[in-house]
Structures are given as structure tokens and as C-alpha cells.
mmCIF file of C-alpha atoms in Angstrom:
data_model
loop_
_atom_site.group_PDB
_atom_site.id
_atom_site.type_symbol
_atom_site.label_atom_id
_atom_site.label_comp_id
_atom_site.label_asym_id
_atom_site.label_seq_id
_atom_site.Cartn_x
_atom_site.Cartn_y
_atom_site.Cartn_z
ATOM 1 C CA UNK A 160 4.046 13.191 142.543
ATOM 2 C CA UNK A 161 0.183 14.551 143.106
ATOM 3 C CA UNK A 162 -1.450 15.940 140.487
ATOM 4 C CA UNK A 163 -4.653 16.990 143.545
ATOM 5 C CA UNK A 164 -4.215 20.847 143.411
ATOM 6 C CA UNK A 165 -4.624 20.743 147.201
ATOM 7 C CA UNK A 166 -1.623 18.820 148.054
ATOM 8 C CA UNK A 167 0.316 20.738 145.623
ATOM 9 C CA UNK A 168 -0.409 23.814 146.884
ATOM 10 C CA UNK A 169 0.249 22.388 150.781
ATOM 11 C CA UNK A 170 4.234 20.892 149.724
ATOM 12 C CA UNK A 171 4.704 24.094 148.125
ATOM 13 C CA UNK A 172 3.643 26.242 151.084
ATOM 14 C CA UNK A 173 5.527 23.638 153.076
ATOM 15 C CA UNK A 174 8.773 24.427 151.566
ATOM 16 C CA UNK A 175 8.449 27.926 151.324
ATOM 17 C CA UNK A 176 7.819 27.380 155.229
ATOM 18 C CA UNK A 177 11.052 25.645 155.680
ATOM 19 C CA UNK A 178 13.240 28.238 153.459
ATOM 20 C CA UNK A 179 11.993 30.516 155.321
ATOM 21 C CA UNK A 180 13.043 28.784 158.947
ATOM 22 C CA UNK A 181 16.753 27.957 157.170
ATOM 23 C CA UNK A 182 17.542 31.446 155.906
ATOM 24 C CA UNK A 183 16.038 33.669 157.970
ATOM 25 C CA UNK A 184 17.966 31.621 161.274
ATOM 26 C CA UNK A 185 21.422 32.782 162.722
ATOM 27 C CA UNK A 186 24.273 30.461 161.448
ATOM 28 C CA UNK A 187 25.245 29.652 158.038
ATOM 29 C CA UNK A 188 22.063 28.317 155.643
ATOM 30 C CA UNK A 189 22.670 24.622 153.405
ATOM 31 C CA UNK A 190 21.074 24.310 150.482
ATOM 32 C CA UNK A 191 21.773 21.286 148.210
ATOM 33 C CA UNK A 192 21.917 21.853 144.340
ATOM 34 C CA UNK A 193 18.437 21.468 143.292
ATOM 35 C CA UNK A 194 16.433 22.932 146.267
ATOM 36 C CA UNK A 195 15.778 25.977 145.252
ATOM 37 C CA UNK A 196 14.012 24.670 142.555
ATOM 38 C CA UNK A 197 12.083 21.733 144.278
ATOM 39 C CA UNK A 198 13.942 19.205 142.716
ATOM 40 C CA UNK A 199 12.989 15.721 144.710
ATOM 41 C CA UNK A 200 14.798 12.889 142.686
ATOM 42 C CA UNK A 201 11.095 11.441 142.045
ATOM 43 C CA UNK A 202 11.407 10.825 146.488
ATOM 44 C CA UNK A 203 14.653 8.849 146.204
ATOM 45 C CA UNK A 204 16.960 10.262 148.635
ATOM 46 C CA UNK A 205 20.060 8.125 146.980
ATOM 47 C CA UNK A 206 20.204 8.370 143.349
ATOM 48 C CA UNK A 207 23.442 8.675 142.661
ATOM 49 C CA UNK A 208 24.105 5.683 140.736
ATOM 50 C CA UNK A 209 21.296 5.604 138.419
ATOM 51 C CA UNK A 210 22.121 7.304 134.954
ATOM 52 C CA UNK A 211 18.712 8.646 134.016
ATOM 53 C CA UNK A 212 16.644 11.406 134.236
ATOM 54 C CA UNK A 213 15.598 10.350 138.203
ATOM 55 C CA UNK A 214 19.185 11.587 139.145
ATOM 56 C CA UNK A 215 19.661 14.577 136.792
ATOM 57 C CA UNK A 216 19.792 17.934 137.582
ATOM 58 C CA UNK A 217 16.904 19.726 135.544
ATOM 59 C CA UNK A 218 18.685 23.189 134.329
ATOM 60 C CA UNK A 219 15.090 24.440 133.071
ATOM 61 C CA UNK A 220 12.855 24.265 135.847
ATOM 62 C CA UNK A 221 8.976 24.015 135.678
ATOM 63 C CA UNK A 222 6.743 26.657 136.600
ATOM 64 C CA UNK A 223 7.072 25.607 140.437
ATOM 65 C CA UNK A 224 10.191 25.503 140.384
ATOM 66 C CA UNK A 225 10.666 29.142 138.782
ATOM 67 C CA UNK A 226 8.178 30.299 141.461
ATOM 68 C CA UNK A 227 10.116 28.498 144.324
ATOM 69 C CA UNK A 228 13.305 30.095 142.634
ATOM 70 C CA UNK A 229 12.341 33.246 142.875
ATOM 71 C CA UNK A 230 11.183 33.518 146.257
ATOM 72 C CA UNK A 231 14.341 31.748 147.781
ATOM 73 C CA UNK A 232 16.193 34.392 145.650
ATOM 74 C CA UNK A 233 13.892 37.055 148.155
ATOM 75 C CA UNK A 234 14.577 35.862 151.098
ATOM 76 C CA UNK A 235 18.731 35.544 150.593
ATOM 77 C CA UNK A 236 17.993 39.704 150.015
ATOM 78 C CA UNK A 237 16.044 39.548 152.910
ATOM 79 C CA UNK A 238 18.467 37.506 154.782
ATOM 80 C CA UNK A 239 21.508 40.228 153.873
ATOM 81 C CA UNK A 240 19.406 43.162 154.834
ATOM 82 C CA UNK A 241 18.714 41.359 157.910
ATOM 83 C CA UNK A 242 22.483 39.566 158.855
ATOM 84 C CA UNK A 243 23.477 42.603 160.899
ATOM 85 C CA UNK A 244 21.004 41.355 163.339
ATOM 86 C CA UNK A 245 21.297 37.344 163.066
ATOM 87 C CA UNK A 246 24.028 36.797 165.661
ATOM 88 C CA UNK A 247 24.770 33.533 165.442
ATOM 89 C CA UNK A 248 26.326 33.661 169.508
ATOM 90 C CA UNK A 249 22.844 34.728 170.541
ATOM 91 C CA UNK A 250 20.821 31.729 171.569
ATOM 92 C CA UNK A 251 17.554 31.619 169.395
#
């Protein structure tokens, strides 16, 4: 974690960036519990046998995370306004 307001403001813009490319794209979108709310396991990818707070799921999120929350919950409005037109047999 970065506490430097620029690099905070660059992985948030980053994900919002990659949201974007996974549920605005034909085909069905993946989202593992957590990402909507930036939840990174502290950068471990394989937590799952550590009983503390690294491998928790946060229910409360931080400010971020509310922010990030709220946007992906925009774009899966924006994504079934716009499913009529993501045809998955179309190449992209």
C-alpha cells in the first residue's frame, strides 16, 4: 500500500479502466468477491490459509472502496442498457 496521492489516484483510475474493459465487453463479466471494492489481500494472490485479517473479506469498505463500489454498480446499469447490442458471436 502507497500512501503518495499520485499513485493512489493512478491504481484507482487503473481499475476503473479495467471494469470498464470487463463489463462493457460481449461475453459474460467475472468478478471475484471483493473487487468491486478494491479488496487486494495486502498483494497476496493466495491467502486462503491464513486466518487473519490479510484473508478476510472487509464487509465495510473504506472510502475507495465505496467510490469503486459505486461506479462498478454504474456501469452493470450501463452494461444492461447496453446488452441488446453486446453480441457475444460478433468478433470484437
Amino acid at each position: 500500500p502507497s500512501t503518495d496521492p499520485a499513485i493512489k489516484t493512478l491504481r484507482q483510475r487503473q481499475m476503473r479502466n479495467m471494469l470498464c474493459t470487463l463489463l462493457l465487453s460481449a461475453g459474460t463479466p467475472m468478478l471475484l468477491m471483493g473487487d468491486e471494492v478494491h479488496r487486494s489481500q495486502g498483494g497476496n494472490n493466495n491467502c486462503w490459509c491464513q486466518n487473519n485479517p490479510l484473508g478476510w473479506m472487509h464487509w465495510q469498505p473504506d472510502d475507495d472502496g465505496l467510490a469503486l463500489k459505486l461506479f462498478v454498480q454504474r456501469l452493470l446499469r450501463l452494461r444492461q442498457q447496453l446488452l441488446p447490442w453486446l453480441d457475444p458471436e460478433r468478433p470484437t
